[in-house]
Amino acid sequence: MSSLISLFVGLLLVSYCAADTEPTDRERYVAVCGNCHLSPDPAELPKAIWAKSILPEMAARMGLVTYGYDPATLLGEAEFALARAHGQYPEVPTITYDEWEAVRAYILAQAPDTLPLVPVPALADLADFSARALGVEDQGGALVSCLGTKDGRLVVGDGYGSLVSLGTNGQTPAGPVSISQGRLPLTHYQPHPEGDLLLEIGNIYPTEAHNGTLYRLGPDGSRRVVVDSLHRPVYFLAEDLDGDGTAEIVICEYGNYTGALTLLRSDDRNSYTKQRLSGVAGSIRVVARDMNDDGHKDLVSLHAQGDEGIDVYYQAADGSFERQSLLHFSPVWGTSWFELVDFDGDGDQDLITAHGDNADYSNVRKPYHGVRIYENAGDNTFSLRYFQALPGATRVVARDFDRDGDVDLAVACNFADYSRNPEAAFVYLEQTGGAELSFTARTTPAAAAGRWLILEAGDYDGDGDDDLALGSFTLNPAPVPAEVAQRWRGDSVDVVVLKNRMQ
């Protein structure tokens, strides 16, 4: 990557010299920042965040030692060596100090002292859902890292490697029943006729190490390795993509500086062959859908971690895939999730996105974090239809929860503003219809019971409608008020189930 930056910047500067003009400060900035990801507007972050956090790291990524900032000290020797091996911290600078100082001065001149306060909607009562708090283990805080369902029971996976089921509507036993026990954090579970699939991330903290594993579970909870040496995998899709009667598996390897979207195809030896569809970092979700009406299932995938965007991988008749970008986002938006639904009822697939990851180099409340609805023009080009500001929005689920014929949204905000608006850690956006797209925002007092990383919808009580389940993950680098952290440790709420009563 560093050599590409150097080549790109060099070609740009040569072109200006040939034209006997100097690049503007803005052009220099785009040349330096825009080769690896969409260039953010300098006004999207406060001046102090740029100066103390972003710019030192940015300079280090171009091989410059500045302001006493040493990534090797921060990362540790082994992790720094892995990062350098992947081209993240080049030994030879890719830009001169004079060029860098010009870019730095431009950014700081454009950046504001502070960002405007985040507007949060007035929140009505979530009267049509009843909340039930559940505990999985007795340790302080919560480390729920995945949710699912099996045999009508809620399945919970956590950071301790434990996978259990819980009764949510009078099932016996109501408490946790062990399904499988490992040692490392779990990130995704899916029942499957050939044996349930379970994904283990390896290192939950950012790393270039490849020690994640996908397992198939036996009836006794035993784990058989399907594929290992995955790079911080967080999600998978098991679906018959080519119509041959056998499910393929697509794995989102979130990674760190690098990552992958990996396709596994079953072979005749009851094992899988791997194909890398993309080497982009931050792969976090993938959905299968025929996006161009050619009879073949395509893949729609989100990648975050700097270069943020949503791509479609069109599947050809021979089973090969061709990647095309659908949406591209600023790297400070913190894009975390998407839903692919026909939101407006016109027969094509629209995109609903959640933006609010705030754990990296710029932990400050951002007015552009929240939920967005992008409408499909019919040819897989998308335009923004709606934006609702919600600090720290990390998960969104789109369903017709109230069965009135339109799509409602449920949003979990892992990086909510717990000082000013703790009740906005969970927000239900009920579509109210009319000529103009509008929603009524609702919440419940149970929203303050945890720090919601996971949000899923399903019929958890067996009455035929969609309920909601929130999984709390309180291990988080973003600060919260001391009394909030103390309450989370004392209450030991791991999951809140919101039972749908809108029948």
Short mmCIF file of C-alpha atoms in Angstrom, two decimals:
data_model
loop_
_atom_site.label_atom_id
_atom_site.label_comp_id
_atom_site.label_asym_id
_atom_site.label_seq_id
_atom_site.Cartn_x
_atom_site.Cartn_y
_atom_site.Cartn_z
CA MET A 1 0.00 0.00 0.00
CA SER A 2 2.79 2.44 0.88
CA SER A 3 4.43 2.06 -2.56
CA LEU A 4 1.08 2.77 -4.20
CA ILE A 5 0.72 5.94 -2.14
CA SER A 6 4.19 7.07 -3.15
CA LEU A 7 3.54 6.35 -6.84
CA PHE A 8 0.15 8.06 -6.77
CA VAL A 9 1.44 11.19 -5.06
CA GLY A 10 4.48 11.29 -7.32
CA LEU A 11 2.44 11.03 -10.52
CA LEU A 12 0.08 13.71 -9.32
CA LEU A 13 2.90 16.13 -8.52
CA VAL A 14 4.65 15.38 -11.82
CA SER A 15 1.45 16.15 -13.73
CA TYR A 16 1.21 19.53 -12.04
CA CYS A 17 4.85 20.29 -12.77
CA ALA A 18 4.31 19.43 -16.44
CA ALA A 19 1.45 21.90 -16.50
CA ASP A 20 3.70 24.49 -14.79
CA THR A 21 1.32 24.74 -11.83
CA GLU A 22 1.58 23.76 -8.21
CA PRO A 23 -1.07 21.50 -6.63
CA THR A 24 -3.41 23.28 -4.28
CA ASP A 25 -3.46 22.34 -0.61
CA ARG A 26 -6.75 20.54 -1.16
CA GLU A 27 -5.35 18.57 -4.10
CA ARG A 28 -2.31 17.56 -2.05
CA TYR A 29 -4.58 16.42 0.78
CA VAL A 30 -6.75 14.29 -1.53
CA ALA A 31 -3.65 12.78 -3.15
CA VAL A 32 -2.22 11.76 0.21
CA CYS A 33 -5.43 10.59 1.92
CA GLY A 34 -7.62 9.48 -0.94
CA ASN A 35 -5.58 6.60 -2.31
CA CYS A 36 -6.40 4.20 0.53
CA HIS A 37 -9.88 5.41 1.47
CA LEU A 38 -12.36 8.18 0.85
CA SER A 39 -10.81 11.46 1.99
CA PRO A 40 -12.76 12.73 5.00
CA ASP A 41 -13.69 16.37 5.20
CA PRO A 42 -11.22 17.92 7.68
CA ALA A 43 -14.23 19.61 9.28
CA GLU A 44 -15.57 16.19 10.36
CA LEU A 45 -13.18 16.10 13.33
CA PRO A 46 -12.05 18.71 15.89
CA LYS A 47 -8.63 20.26 15.54
CA ALA A 48 -7.33 18.65 18.76
CA ILE A 49 -8.30 15.14 17.59
CA TRP A 50 -6.47 15.68 14.31
CA ALA A 51 -3.37 17.08 16.00
CA LYS A 52 -3.02 14.63 18.89
CA SER A 53 -4.34 11.40 17.41
CA ILE A 54 -5.01 11.19 13.67
CA LEU A 55 -2.07 13.11 12.23
CA PRO A 56 0.70 11.32 14.17
CA GLU A 57 -0.68 7.93 13.11
CA MET A 58 -1.21 9.17 9.55
CA ALA A 59 2.41 10.33 9.32
CA ALA A 60 3.65 7.00 10.68
CA ARG A 61 1.67 5.18 7.95
CA MET A 62 3.79 7.13 5.43
CA GLY A 63 7.08 6.29 7.10
CA LEU A 64 7.56 9.60 8.93
CA VAL A 65 8.61 9.92 12.56
CA THR A 66 6.80 12.92 14.03
CA TYR A 67 5.89 14.42 17.40
CA GLY A 68 7.58 11.61 19.33
CA TYR A 69 4.92 9.17 18.08
CA ASP A 70 6.24 5.61 17.84
CA PRO A 71 3.77 2.91 16.70
CA ALA A 72 6.30 0.20 17.51
CA THR A 73 6.09 1.13 21.20
CA LEU A 74 2.29 1.24 21.13
CA LEU A 75 1.82 -2.05 19.30
CA GLY A 76 4.62 -4.10 20.74
CA GLU A 77 7.48 -5.69 18.83
CA ALA A 78 5.63 -8.73 17.42
CA GLU A 79 2.52 -6.87 16.30
CA PHE A 80 4.55 -4.02 14.80
CA ALA A 81 6.57 -6.54 12.78
CA LEU A 82 3.35 -8.03 11.39
CA ALA A 83 2.01 -4.58 10.54
CA ARG A 84 5.23 -3.58 8.83
CA ALA A 85 5.28 -6.85 6.88
CA HIS A 86 1.89 -5.89 5.47
CA GLY A 87 3.17 -2.47 4.39
CA GLN A 88 1.49 -0.39 7.08
CA TYR A 89 4.57 1.39 8.45
CA PRO A 90 7.14 1.68 5.63
CA GLU A 91 10.81 1.96 6.50
CA VAL A 92 11.37 4.54 3.73
CA PRO A 93 9.12 7.63 3.78
CA THR A 94 6.62 7.87 0.94
CA ILE A 95 6.33 11.65 1.21
CA THR A 96 8.77 14.47 2.05
CA TYR A 97 8.52 16.35 5.33
CA ASP A 98 7.74 19.56 3.45
CA GLU A 99 4.85 17.90 1.61
CA TRP A 100 3.61 16.42 4.85
CA GLU A 101 3.73 19.76 6.68
CA ALA A 102 1.69 21.36 3.89
CA VAL A 103 -0.98 18.64 4.21
CA ARG A 104 -0.94 18.91 8.00
CA ALA A 105 -1.31 22.69 7.92
CA TYR A 106 -4.24 22.43 5.49
CA ILE A 107 -6.10 19.94 7.71
CA LEU A 108 -5.62 21.97 10.87
CA ALA A 109 -6.70 25.18 9.13
CA GLN A 110 -9.96 23.53 8.01
CA ALA A 111 -10.78 21.65 11.20
CA PRO A 112 -13.13 23.27 13.75
CA ASP A 113 -12.36 23.63 17.43
CA THR A 114 -15.42 21.55 18.33
CA LEU A 115 -18.17 19.62 16.59
CA PRO A 116 -21.81 20.65 17.01
CA LEU A 117 -23.81 18.80 19.66
CA VAL A 118 -25.39 15.64 18.34
CA PRO A 119 -29.14 16.09 17.82
CA VAL A 120 -31.06 13.20 19.39
CA PRO A 121 -34.78 12.68 18.76
CA ALA A 122 -37.33 12.86 21.54
CA LEU A 123 -37.95 9.28 22.63
CA ALA A 124 -41.47 8.01 23.25
CA ASP A 125 -42.27 4.93 25.33
CA LEU A 126 -41.83 1.52 23.68
CA ALA A 127 -45.29 0.45 24.81
CA ASP A 128 -45.76 -2.43 22.36
CA PHE A 129 -42.73 -4.41 23.53
CA SER A 130 -42.19 -5.88 26.99
CA ALA A 131 -38.60 -6.14 28.25
CA ARG A 132 -37.03 -9.06 30.09
CA ALA A 133 -33.44 -8.96 31.35
CA LEU A 134 -31.50 -12.24 31.39
CA GLY A 135 -28.17 -13.30 32.84
CA VAL A 136 -25.87 -15.92 31.34
CA GLU A 137 -22.96 -16.00 33.78
CA ASP A 138 -22.28 -14.53 37.22
CA GLN A 139 -19.22 -12.46 36.36
CA GLY A 140 -19.37 -8.67 36.57
CA GLY A 141 -20.11 -6.90 33.33
CA ALA A 142 -21.12 -8.65 30.12
CA LEU A 143 -19.27 -10.10 27.13
CA VAL A 144 -22.08 -11.24 24.80
CA SER A 145 -20.59 -11.50 21.33
CA CYS A 146 -23.24 -13.37 19.31
CA LEU A 147 -26.94 -14.27 19.42
CA GLY A 148 -28.99 -16.87 17.59
CA THR A 149 -31.86 -19.34 17.95
CA LYS A 150 -32.12 -23.14 18.18
CA ASP A 151 -35.20 -25.26 18.84
CA GLY A 152 -37.22 -22.22 19.87
CA ARG A 153 -34.65 -21.06 22.43
CA LEU A 154 -32.36 -18.04 22.40
CA VAL A 155 -28.69 -18.94 21.84
CA VAL A 156 -25.99 -16.74 23.40
CA GLY A 157 -22.26 -16.83 22.66
CA ASP A 158 -19.74 -14.81 24.66
CA GLY A 159 -16.17 -13.64 25.01
CA TYR A 160 -15.32 -16.61 27.24
CA GLY A 161 -15.98 -19.12 24.42
CA SER A 162 -19.25 -20.31 25.95
CA LEU A 163 -22.33 -21.10 23.83
CA VAL A 164 -25.58 -21.61 25.75
CA SER A 165 -29.33 -21.57 25.15
CA LEU A 166 -31.86 -19.71 27.27
CA GLY A 167 -35.61 -20.06 27.73
CA THR A 168 -37.46 -16.80 27.08
CA ASN A 169 -41.14 -17.78 27.34
CA GLY A 170 -41.67 -20.42 29.98
CA GLN A 171 -39.39 -23.03 28.41
CA THR A 172 -37.81 -25.55 30.77
CA PRO A 173 -35.17 -25.07 31.89
CA ALA A 174 -35.28 -21.28 31.78
CA GLY A 175 -31.63 -20.83 32.72
CA PRO A 176 -28.58 -21.39 30.54
CA VAL A 177 -28.08 -24.83 28.99
CA SER A 178 -24.58 -25.43 27.63
CA ILE A 179 -24.29 -26.18 23.91
CA SER A 180 -20.52 -25.95 23.54
CA GLN A 181 -17.56 -24.63 25.52
CA GLY A 182 -14.29 -23.33 24.11
CA ARG A 183 -11.64 -20.84 25.18
CA LEU A 184 -11.81 -17.93 22.73
CA PRO A 185 -14.53 -15.35 21.94
CA LEU A 186 -17.38 -16.39 19.65
CA THR A 187 -18.74 -14.09 16.96
CA HIS A 188 -21.39 -15.98 14.96
CA TYR A 189 -23.57 -19.08 15.30
CA GLN A 190 -25.96 -20.64 12.81
CA PRO A 191 -27.95 -23.88 13.04
CA HIS A 192 -27.36 -26.17 10.05
CA PRO A 193 -28.79 -29.58 9.07
CA GLU A 194 -25.29 -31.04 8.67
CA GLY A 195 -24.18 -29.74 12.07
CA ASP A 196 -24.41 -26.26 13.53
CA LEU A 197 -21.68 -23.79 12.57
CA LEU A 198 -19.80 -21.72 15.13
CA LEU A 199 -17.25 -18.97 14.47
CA GLU A 200 -14.41 -18.18 16.86
CA ILE A 201 -12.58 -14.87 16.33
CA GLY A 202 -9.20 -15.76 17.87
CA ASN A 203 -8.03 -12.35 19.11
CA ILE A 204 -10.83 -9.97 19.95
CA TYR A 205 -8.36 -7.08 20.07
CA PRO A 206 -6.94 -5.67 16.79
CA THR A 207 -4.14 -7.85 15.44
CA GLU A 208 -2.58 -9.12 12.25
CA ALA A 209 -2.47 -12.65 13.69
CA HIS A 210 -4.55 -15.32 11.90
CA ASN A 211 -5.96 -17.56 14.62
CA GLY A 212 -9.72 -17.58 14.05
CA THR A 213 -11.59 -20.82 13.41
CA LEU A 214 -14.92 -21.98 11.96
CA TYR A 215 -16.27 -25.13 13.65
CA ARG A 216 -19.04 -27.61 12.98
CA LEU A 217 -20.70 -28.78 16.18
CA GLY A 218 -21.51 -32.38 16.98
CA PRO A 219 -24.66 -33.47 18.88
CA ASP A 220 -22.59 -33.65 22.09
CA GLY A 221 -21.20 -30.12 21.67
CA SER A 222 -17.89 -31.31 20.24
CA ARG A 223 -16.19 -29.05 17.72
CA ARG A 224 -14.77 -30.16 14.36
CA VAL A 225 -12.62 -27.64 12.49
CA VAL A 226 -14.06 -26.59 9.14
CA VAL A 227 -11.33 -24.02 8.45
CA ASP A 228 -8.72 -22.36 10.65
CA SER A 229 -6.06 -19.64 10.36
CA LEU A 230 -8.76 -17.02 9.76
CA HIS A 231 -7.97 -13.35 10.35
CA ARG A 232 -10.33 -12.16 13.12
CA PRO A 233 -13.51 -13.55 11.50
CA VAL A 234 -16.76 -11.95 12.70
CA TYR A 235 -19.54 -13.24 10.44
CA PHE A 236 -20.34 -15.97 7.94
CA LEU A 237 -23.03 -16.93 5.47
CA ALA A 238 -23.86 -20.59 4.76
CA GLU A 239 -25.99 -20.80 1.63
CA ASP A 240 -26.21 -22.70 -1.66
CA LEU A 241 -24.95 -19.98 -3.98
CA ASP A 242 -24.52 -22.00 -7.19
CA GLY A 243 -27.66 -24.14 -6.96
CA ASP A 244 -25.92 -27.51 -6.78
CA GLY A 245 -27.66 -28.54 -3.56
CA THR A 246 -24.60 -27.99 -1.32
CA ALA A 247 -24.12 -24.89 0.81
CA GLU A 248 -21.10 -22.67 0.24
CA ILE A 249 -19.75 -20.66 3.17
CA VAL A 250 -18.68 -17.01 2.92
CA ILE A 251 -16.61 -15.71 5.84
CA CYS A 252 -16.05 -12.07 6.77
CA GLU A 253 -12.50 -11.80 8.10
CA TYR A 254 -12.54 -8.39 9.71
CA GLY A 255 -8.80 -8.45 10.33
CA ASN A 256 -7.05 -5.26 11.31
CA TYR A 257 -4.78 -3.53 8.77
CA THR A 258 -5.67 -6.32 6.37
CA GLY A 259 -8.65 -8.67 6.14
CA ALA A 260 -10.61 -10.75 3.65
CA LEU A 261 -13.92 -11.89 2.28
CA THR A 262 -13.40 -15.63 1.83
CA LEU A 263 -15.50 -18.18 -0.06
CA LEU A 264 -15.42 -21.85 0.94
CA ARG A 265 -16.61 -24.45 -1.59
CA SER A 266 -17.23 -28.06 -0.58
CA ASP A 267 -15.14 -30.67 -2.41
CA ASP A 268 -15.50 -34.42 -2.84
CA ARG A 269 -13.38 -35.14 0.24
CA ASN A 270 -15.87 -33.65 2.72
CA SER A 271 -13.67 -30.58 3.12
CA TYR A 272 -13.53 -27.09 1.63
CA THR A 273 -11.37 -25.16 -0.79
CA LYS A 274 -10.77 -21.47 -0.11
CA GLN A 275 -11.15 -18.60 -2.55
CA ARG A 276 -10.42 -15.02 -1.57
CA LEU A 277 -13.04 -12.70 -3.05
CA SER A 278 -11.47 -9.60 -1.53
CA GLY A 279 -8.46 -8.72 0.62
CA VAL A 280 -10.00 -5.59 2.08
CA ALA A 281 -9.87 -5.02 5.83
CA GLY A 282 -13.00 -4.66 7.93
CA SER A 283 -15.28 -7.23 6.25
CA ILE A 284 -18.15 -7.47 8.72
CA ARG A 285 -21.37 -8.62 7.02
CA VAL A 286 -22.43 -10.39 3.83
CA VAL A 287 -25.88 -11.11 2.37
CA ALA A 288 -26.82 -13.29 -0.62
CA ARG A 289 -29.37 -11.84 -3.06
CA ASP A 290 -29.92 -11.82 -6.82
CA MET A 291 -29.17 -8.13 -7.40
CA ASN A 292 -29.37 -8.06 -11.22
CA ASP A 293 -32.22 -10.53 -11.84
CA ASP A 294 -30.08 -12.97 -13.82
CA GLY A 295 -31.07 -15.99 -11.76
CA HIS A 296 -27.76 -16.21 -9.86
CA LYS A 297 -27.27 -15.30 -6.20
CA ASP A 298 -24.92 -12.37 -5.76
CA LEU A 299 -23.15 -11.26 -2.58
CA VAL A 300 -23.53 -7.85 -0.95
CA SER A 301 -20.85 -7.12 1.64
CA LEU A 302 -19.81 -4.32 3.99
CA HIS A 303 -16.17 -3.46 4.70
CA ALA A 304 -15.20 -0.97 7.42
CA GLN A 305 -11.85 -0.29 9.12
CA GLY A 306 -10.71 2.82 7.23
CA ASP A 307 -11.84 2.09 3.70
CA GLU A 308 -15.59 1.94 4.42
CA GLY A 309 -18.10 0.86 1.82
CA ILE A 310 -20.63 -1.65 0.54
CA ASP A 311 -19.85 -3.78 -2.52
CA VAL A 312 -21.77 -6.23 -4.65
CA TYR A 313 -20.10 -9.36 -5.99
CA TYR A 314 -22.05 -10.37 -9.10
CA GLN A 315 -22.04 -14.11 -9.68
CA ALA A 316 -21.61 -15.31 -13.25
CA ALA A 317 -22.99 -18.55 -14.67
CA ASP A 318 -19.62 -20.27 -14.14
CA GLY A 319 -19.63 -19.44 -10.40
CA SER A 320 -17.05 -16.66 -10.59
CA PHE A 321 -17.66 -13.29 -8.95
CA GLU A 322 -17.07 -9.71 -10.12
CA ARG A 323 -16.83 -6.96 -7.52
CA GLN A 324 -18.50 -3.56 -7.93
CA SER A 325 -18.79 -0.73 -5.42
CA LEU A 326 -22.29 0.33 -4.39
CA LEU A 327 -21.59 2.91 -1.66
CA HIS A 328 -18.44 4.51 -0.25
CA PHE A 329 -18.30 6.21 3.15
CA SER A 330 -15.97 8.55 5.03
CA PRO A 331 -13.59 6.61 7.31
CA VAL A 332 -14.77 8.61 10.34
CA TRP A 333 -18.39 7.53 9.91
CA GLY A 334 -17.70 4.26 11.73
CA THR A 335 -19.89 2.13 9.46
CA SER A 336 -20.85 -1.03 11.35
CA TRP A 337 -23.83 -2.80 9.77
CA PHE A 338 -26.36 -2.83 6.95
CA GLU A 339 -29.73 -4.31 6.06
CA LEU A 340 -30.73 -5.18 2.50
CA VAL A 341 -34.53 -4.87 2.12
CA ASP A 342 -37.15 -3.56 -0.26
CA PHE A 343 -37.83 -0.57 1.96
CA ASP A 344 -40.03 1.41 -0.43
CA GLY A 345 -41.95 -1.53 -1.91
CA ASP A 346 -40.89 -0.95 -5.52
CA GLY A 347 -39.46 -4.43 -6.08
CA ASP A 348 -35.73 -3.74 -5.76
CA GLN A 349 -33.35 -3.93 -2.82
CA ASP A 350 -32.56 -0.83 -0.76
CA LEU A 351 -29.75 -0.35 1.78
CA ILE A 352 -30.11 0.70 5.40
CA THR A 353 -26.83 1.45 7.16
CA ALA A 354 -25.65 2.00 10.75
CA HIS A 355 -22.70 4.34 11.41
CA GLY A 356 -21.28 4.81 14.90
CA ASP A 357 -18.15 2.79 15.64
CA ASN A 358 -16.20 5.19 17.84
CA ALA A 359 -13.38 3.02 19.20
CA ASP A 360 -10.40 4.08 17.12
CA TYR A 361 -8.44 7.34 16.93
CA SER A 362 -11.27 9.87 17.24
CA ASN A 363 -13.49 9.13 20.21
CA VAL A 364 -15.74 12.18 20.13
CA ARG A 365 -19.48 12.54 19.62
CA LYS A 366 -20.12 12.91 15.90
CA PRO A 367 -23.28 14.54 14.47
CA TYR A 368 -23.07 12.42 11.31
CA HIS A 369 -23.26 9.10 13.18
CA GLY A 370 -26.63 7.37 12.96
CA VAL A 371 -28.87 5.45 10.55
CA ARG A 372 -29.24 6.11 6.82
CA ILE A 373 -31.66 4.78 4.23
CA TYR A 374 -30.38 4.57 0.64
CA GLU A 375 -32.96 3.98 -2.08
CA ASN A 376 -32.18 1.85 -5.11
CA ALA A 377 -32.98 3.54 -8.43
CA GLY A 378 -33.60 0.11 -9.94
CA ASP A 379 -30.14 -0.36 -11.44
CA ASN A 380 -28.22 -0.77 -8.15
CA THR A 381 -27.34 2.90 -7.91
CA PHE A 382 -28.29 4.33 -4.52
CA SER A 383 -29.22 7.77 -3.21
CA LEU A 384 -29.70 8.94 0.37
CA ARG A 385 -33.36 9.15 1.30
CA TYR A 386 -33.27 9.50 5.10
CA PHE A 387 -30.85 10.17 7.94
CA GLN A 388 -31.49 9.89 11.67
CA ALA A 389 -28.66 11.04 13.93
CA LEU A 390 -28.00 8.50 16.70
CA PRO A 391 -24.64 8.61 18.50
CA GLY A 392 -22.80 5.32 18.40
CA ALA A 393 -25.23 3.40 16.16
CA THR A 394 -23.68 -0.02 15.55
CA ARG A 395 -26.50 -2.42 14.61
CA VAL A 396 -29.77 -1.96 12.73
CA VAL A 397 -32.55 -4.48 12.09
CA ALA A 398 -35.25 -3.72 9.51
CA ARG A 399 -38.60 -5.54 9.82
CA ASP A 400 -42.33 -4.78 9.73
CA PHE A 401 -42.56 -5.30 13.49
CA ASP A 402 -46.06 -3.84 13.86
CA ARG A 403 -47.42 -5.55 10.72
CA ASP A 404 -48.84 -2.38 9.21
CA GLY A 405 -47.25 -2.92 5.80
CA ASP A 406 -44.11 -0.79 6.11
CA VAL A 407 -40.58 -1.31 7.42
CA ASP A 408 -39.61 -0.28 10.96
CA LEU A 409 -36.06 -0.04 12.30
CA ALA A 410 -34.49 -1.18 15.56
CA VAL A 411 -31.08 0.28 16.39
CA ALA A 412 -28.45 -0.67 18.99
CA CYS A 413 -25.91 2.02 19.91
CA ASN A 414 -22.81 0.52 21.50
CA PHE A 415 -21.19 3.98 21.64
CA ALA A 416 -24.25 5.89 22.84
CA ASP A 417 -23.90 9.18 24.70
CA TYR A 418 -24.24 7.65 28.17
CA SER A 419 -23.72 11.03 29.86
CA ARG A 420 -26.48 13.00 28.12
CA ASN A 421 -28.80 10.39 26.54
CA PRO A 422 -28.25 6.90 28.04
CA GLU A 423 -31.78 5.87 27.04
CA ALA A 424 -30.75 6.20 23.37
CA ALA A 425 -28.55 3.09 23.70
CA PHE A 426 -31.49 1.34 22.02
CA VAL A 427 -33.94 3.12 19.72
CA TYR A 428 -36.95 1.72 17.89
CA LEU A 429 -37.91 3.78 14.84
CA GLU A 430 -41.55 3.11 14.04
CA GLN A 431 -42.43 4.22 10.52
CA THR A 432 -45.50 6.43 10.70
CA GLY A 433 -46.20 6.68 6.95
CA GLY A 434 -47.60 9.65 5.10
CA ALA A 435 -46.34 11.43 2.00
CA GLU A 436 -43.05 12.31 3.71
CA LEU A 437 -40.92 9.54 5.20
CA SER A 438 -41.16 9.89 8.98
CA PHE A 439 -40.58 7.81 12.10
CA THR A 440 -41.55 7.92 15.75
CA ALA A 441 -38.52 7.17 17.93
CA ARG A 442 -39.17 4.97 20.96
CA THR A 443 -37.16 3.32 23.71
CA THR A 444 -37.51 1.44 26.99
CA PRO A 445 -35.94 1.90 30.45
CA ALA A 446 -34.26 -1.48 29.86
CA ALA A 447 -32.05 0.27 27.27
CA ALA A 448 -29.86 1.49 30.14
CA ALA A 449 -29.22 -2.04 31.45
CA GLY A 450 -26.25 -2.79 29.19
CA ARG A 451 -23.91 -1.72 26.42
CA TRP A 452 -25.50 -3.22 23.33
CA LEU A 453 -23.06 -4.62 20.79
CA ILE A 454 -25.39 -7.26 19.32
CA LEU A 455 -28.98 -6.85 18.11
CA GLU A 456 -30.99 -9.63 16.46
CA ALA A 457 -34.63 -10.21 15.58
CA GLY A 458 -36.50 -13.52 15.79
CA ASP A 459 -39.57 -15.20 17.17
CA TYR A 460 -38.13 -15.90 20.61
CA ASP A 461 -41.46 -16.64 22.31
CA GLY A 462 -43.09 -18.76 19.59
CA ASP A 463 -46.13 -16.55 19.00
CA GLY A 464 -45.46 -15.89 15.30
CA ASP A 465 -44.12 -12.32 15.33
CA ASP A 466 -40.66 -10.78 15.43
CA ASP A 467 -39.15 -10.06 18.83
CA LEU A 468 -35.81 -8.41 19.54
CA ALA A 469 -32.77 -9.53 21.53
CA LEU A 470 -30.00 -7.21 22.71
CA GLY A 471 -26.59 -8.54 23.74
CA SER A 472 -24.43 -6.49 26.09
CA PHE A 473 -20.66 -6.16 25.70
CA THR A 474 -19.33 -3.76 28.33
CA LEU A 475 -15.63 -4.23 27.53
CA ASN A 476 -15.07 -1.10 25.48
CA PRO A 477 -12.30 1.54 25.29
CA ALA A 478 -14.78 4.43 25.07
CA PRO A 479 -15.35 5.98 28.51
CA VAL A 480 -18.70 6.02 30.31
CA PRO A 481 -19.75 7.74 33.56
CA ALA A 482 -18.48 5.88 36.64
CA GLU A 483 -22.00 5.26 37.98
CA VAL A 484 -23.03 3.66 34.68
CA ALA A 485 -20.02 1.31 34.64
CA GLN A 486 -20.66 0.40 38.28
CA ARG A 487 -24.31 -0.42 37.55
CA TRP A 488 -23.35 -2.67 34.64
CA ARG A 489 -20.89 -4.57 36.84
CA GLY A 490 -23.42 -4.96 39.65
CA ASP A 491 -26.52 -5.90 37.66
CA SER A 492 -24.81 -8.54 35.45
CA VAL A 493 -27.39 -8.20 32.68
CA ASP A 494 -26.16 -10.04 29.61
CA VAL A 495 -29.25 -10.04 27.38
CA VAL A 496 -32.50 -8.11 27.15
CA VAL A 497 -35.34 -9.74 25.19
CA LEU A 498 -37.99 -7.33 23.89
CA LYS A 499 -41.18 -9.34 23.37
CA ASN A 500 -43.37 -8.02 20.57
CA ARG A 501 -46.97 -7.46 21.72
CA MET A 502 -48.20 -5.70 18.55
CA GLN A 503 -50.76 -8.26 17.39
#
